[in-house]
Every structure is written in C-alpha cells, then in structure tokens.
C-alpha cells in the first residue's frame, strides 16, 4: 500500500469514529466513506491535490453553516 492510501484510510477511520460518537446519521457517514474512496482513487492515480480538494469540498458542503 502507498503512504497516501494508508493516510486516507486512517483519516477516514478517525472521521467515522468521531462522527458515530456524535450521532451522525448513517447516510451522511456512508456518503463520507464513498467520498473517501474517490479521494483514495484520485491520490493513487497521481492526483494528490485533487484528492485533498475533494475531501475539503465535501466537508464544506456537508457542514455548511456549522
């Protein structure tokens, strides 16, 4: 595995733990994990900047106004 893959998986696992602990609904968490999978693909195909941007935009859209 690449460092990028391991880093993305660790971040997603941390995110899932925090979100479940705070009562996030399952559909939001599933959406987050699908987004994370797309970010892994982007990073593994040489698009590290795109992967970071995808995760950043998802967070902004999901938590707009929080």
Coordinates of N, CA, C and O in Angstrom, one line a residue:
X1 N 0.8 -1.2 0.0 CA 0.0 0.0 0.0 C 0.9 1.3 0.0 O 2.0 1.2 0.5
X2 N 0.3 2.3 -0.6 CA 1.1 3.5 -0.6 C 0.8 4.3 0.7 O -0.1 4.1 1.4
X3 N 1.7 5.2 1.0 CA 1.5 6.1 2.2 C 0.2 6.9 2.0 O -0.5 7.1 3.0
X4 N -0.1 7.3 0.8 CA -1.3 8.1 0.6 C -2.6 7.2 0.9 O -3.5 7.7 1.6
X5 N -2.6 6.0 0.5 CA -3.7 5.1 0.8 C -3.8 4.9 2.3 O -4.9 5.0 2.9
X6 N -2.7 4.6 3.0 CA -2.8 4.4 4.4 C -3.2 5.6 5.2 O -4.0 5.6 6.1
X7 N -2.7 6.8 4.7 CA -3.1 8.0 5.4 C -4.6 8.3 5.2 O -5.3 8.7 6.1
X8 N -5.1 8.1 4.0 CA -6.5 8.3 3.7 C -7.4 7.4 4.5 O -8.4 7.8 5.1
X9 N -7.0 6.1 4.6 CA -7.8 5.2 5.4 C -7.8 5.5 6.9 O -8.8 5.4 7.5
X10 N -6.6 5.9 7.4 CA -6.6 6.3 8.8 C -7.4 7.5 9.1 O -8.1 7.6 10.1
X11 N -7.4 8.5 8.2 CA -8.2 9.7 8.4 C -9.7 9.3 8.3 O -10.5 9.8 9.1
X12 N -10.1 8.4 7.4 CA -11.5 8.0 7.3 C -11.9 7.3 8.5 O -13.1 7.5 9.0
X13 N -11.1 6.4 9.0 CA -11.4 5.7 10.2 C -11.6 6.6 11.4 O -12.6 6.5 12.2
X14 N -10.7 7.6 11.6 CA -10.8 8.6 12.6 C -12.1 9.4 12.5 O -12.8 9.6 13.5
X15 N -12.4 9.8 11.3 CA -13.6 10.5 11.0 C -14.8 9.7 11.4 O -15.8 10.2 12.0
X16 N -14.9 8.5 11.0 CA -16.0 7.6 11.2 C -16.3 7.5 12.7 O -17.4 7.6 13.2
X17 N -15.2 7.2 13.5 CA -15.3 7.1 14.9 C -15.9 8.4 15.6 O -16.8 8.3 16.4
X18 N -15.4 9.5 15.2 CA -15.8 10.8 15.7 C -17.3 11.0 15.4 O -18.1 11.4 16.2
X19 N -17.6 10.8 14.1 CA -19.0 11.1 13.7 C -20.0 10.1 14.3 O -21.1 10.6 14.7
X20 N -19.7 8.9 14.4 CA -20.6 7.9 15.1 C -20.8 8.3 16.6 O -21.9 8.2 17.1
X21 N -19.7 8.7 17.2 CA -19.8 9.1 18.6 C -20.7 10.4 18.8 O -21.3 10.5 19.9
X22 N -20.7 11.2 17.8 CA -21.5 12.4 17.9 C -22.9 12.3 17.4 O -23.7 13.2 17.3
X23 N -23.3 11.1 16.9 CA -24.6 10.8 16.5 C -24.9 11.1 15.0 O -26.1 11.3 14.6
X24 N -23.9 11.2 14.2 CA -24.1 11.4 12.8 C -25.0 10.3 12.2 O -24.7 9.1 12.5
X25 N -25.9 10.6 11.3 CA -26.8 9.6 10.7 C -26.0 8.7 9.7 O -24.9 9.2 9.2
X26 N -26.4 7.5 9.5 CA -25.7 6.5 8.6 C -25.6 7.0 7.2 O -24.5 6.7 6.6
X27 N -26.5 7.7 6.7 CA -26.4 8.1 5.3 C -25.3 9.2 5.1 O -24.6 9.1 4.1
X28 N -25.1 10.0 6.0 CA -24.0 11.0 6.0 C -22.7 10.3 6.1 O -21.7 10.6 5.3
X29 N -22.6 9.3 7.0 CA -21.4 8.6 7.1 C -21.1 7.8 5.9 O -19.9 7.7 5.4
X30 N -22.1 7.1 5.3 CA -21.9 6.4 4.1 C -21.4 7.3 2.9 O -20.5 6.9 2.2
X31 N -22.0 8.4 2.8 CA -21.5 9.4 1.8 C -20.1 9.8 2.0 O -19.3 9.9 1.1
X32 N -19.7 10.0 3.3 CA -18.3 10.3 3.6 C -17.4 9.2 3.2 O -16.3 9.5 2.6
X33 N -17.7 8.0 3.4 CA -16.8 6.9 3.1 C -16.7 6.7 1.5 O -15.7 6.3 1.0
X34 N -17.8 6.9 0.8 CA -17.8 6.9 -0.6 C -16.9 8.0 -1.2 O -16.0 7.8 -2.1
X35 N -17.0 9.2 -0.6 CA -16.1 10.3 -1.0 C -14.7 10.0 -0.7 O -13.8 10.2 -1.5
X36 N -14.4 9.4 0.5 CA -13.1 9.0 0.8 C -12.5 8.0 -0.2 O -11.4 8.0 -0.6
X37 N -13.3 7.0 -0.6 CA -12.9 6.1 -1.6 C -12.5 6.7 -2.9 O -11.5 6.4 -3.5
X38 N -13.3 7.7 -3.3 CA -12.9 8.5 -4.5 C -11.6 9.3 -4.3 O -10.8 9.4 -5.3
X39 N -11.4 9.8 -3.1 CA -10.2 10.5 -2.8 C -9.0 9.6 -2.9 O -7.9 9.9 -3.4
X40 N -9.2 8.4 -2.4 CA -8.1 7.4 -2.5 C -7.7 7.1 -3.9 O -6.6 7.0 -4.3
X41 N -8.8 6.9 -4.7 CA -8.5 6.6 -6.2 C -7.8 7.7 -6.8 O -6.8 7.5 -7.5
X42 N -8.2 9.0 -6.5 CA -7.5 10.1 -7.1 C -6.1 10.2 -6.7 O -5.2 10.4 -7.5
X43 N -5.8 10.0 -5.4 CA -4.4 10.0 -4.9 C -3.6 8.9 -5.5 O -2.4 9.1 -5.8
X44 N -4.2 7.7 -5.6 CA -3.4 6.6 -6.1 C -3.1 6.7 -7.6 O -2.3 6.0 -8.1
X45 N -3.8 7.6 -8.3 CA -3.6 7.8 -9.7 C -2.8 9.1 -10.0 O -2.9 9.7 -11.0
X46 N -2.1 9.6 -8.9 CA -1.3 10.7 -9.1 C -1.9 12.1 -8.9 O -1.4 13.1 -9.2
X47 N -3.1 12.1 -8.4 CA -3.9 13.3 -8.3 C -4.0 13.7 -6.8 O -5.2 13.9 -6.3
X48 N -2.9 13.9 -6.1 CA -3.0 14.2 -4.6 C -3.7 15.5 -4.3 O -4.5 15.6 -3.4
X49 N -3.5 16.5 -5.1 CA -4.1 17.8 -4.9 C -5.6 17.6 -5.1 O -6.4 18.1 -4.3
X50 N -6.0 16.9 -6.1 CA -7.5 16.7 -6.4 C -8.1 15.9 -5.2 O -9.2 16.2 -4.8
X51 N -7.4 14.9 -4.7 CA -7.9 14.2 -3.5 C -8.1 15.0 -2.3 O -9.2 15.0 -1.7
X52 N -7.2 15.9 -2.0 CA -7.3 16.8 -0.9 C -8.5 17.8 -1.1 O -9.3 18.1 -0.2
X53 N -8.6 18.3 -2.3 CA -9.7 19.2 -2.7 C -11.0 18.6 -2.6 O -12.0 19.1 -2.1
X54 N -11.1 17.3 -3.0 CA -12.4 16.6 -3.0 C -12.9 16.5 -1.5 O -14.0 16.7 -1.2
X55 N -12.0 16.1 -0.6 CA -12.3 16.0 0.8 C -12.7 17.3 1.4 O -13.6 17.4 2.2
X56 N -11.9 18.3 1.0 CA -12.2 19.7 1.5 C -13.6 20.2 1.1 O -14.4 20.7 1.9
X57 N -13.9 20.0 -0.2 CA -15.2 20.5 -0.7 C -16.3 19.7 -0.1 O -17.4 20.2 0.3
X58 N -16.2 18.3 0.1 CA -17.2 17.5 0.7 C -17.5 18.0 2.1 O -18.6 18.2 2.5
X59 N -16.4 18.3 2.9 CA -16.6 18.8 4.2 C -17.4 20.2 4.2 O -18.3 20.4 5.0
X60 N -17.0 21.1 3.3 CA -17.7 22.4 3.3 C -19.2 22.2 2.9 O -20.0 22.9 3.5
X61 N -19.5 21.3 2.0 CA -20.8 21.2 1.5 C -21.7 20.5 2.6 O -22.8 20.9 3.0
X62 N -21.1 19.5 3.3 CA -21.8 18.7 4.3 C -22.0 19.6 5.6 O -23.1 19.5 6.2
X63 N -21.1 20.4 5.9 CA -21.2 21.1 7.2 C -21.3 22.6 7.0 O -21.0 23.4 7.9
X64 N -21.8 23.0 5.9 CA -22.1 24.4 5.6 C -23.0 25.0 6.7 O -24.0 24.4 7.0
X65 N -22.6 26.1 7.3 CA -23.4 26.7 8.3 C -23.1 26.3 9.7 O -23.6 26.8 10.6
X66 N -22.3 25.2 9.9 CA -22.0 24.7 11.2 C -20.9 25.5 11.9 O -20.1 26.1 11.3

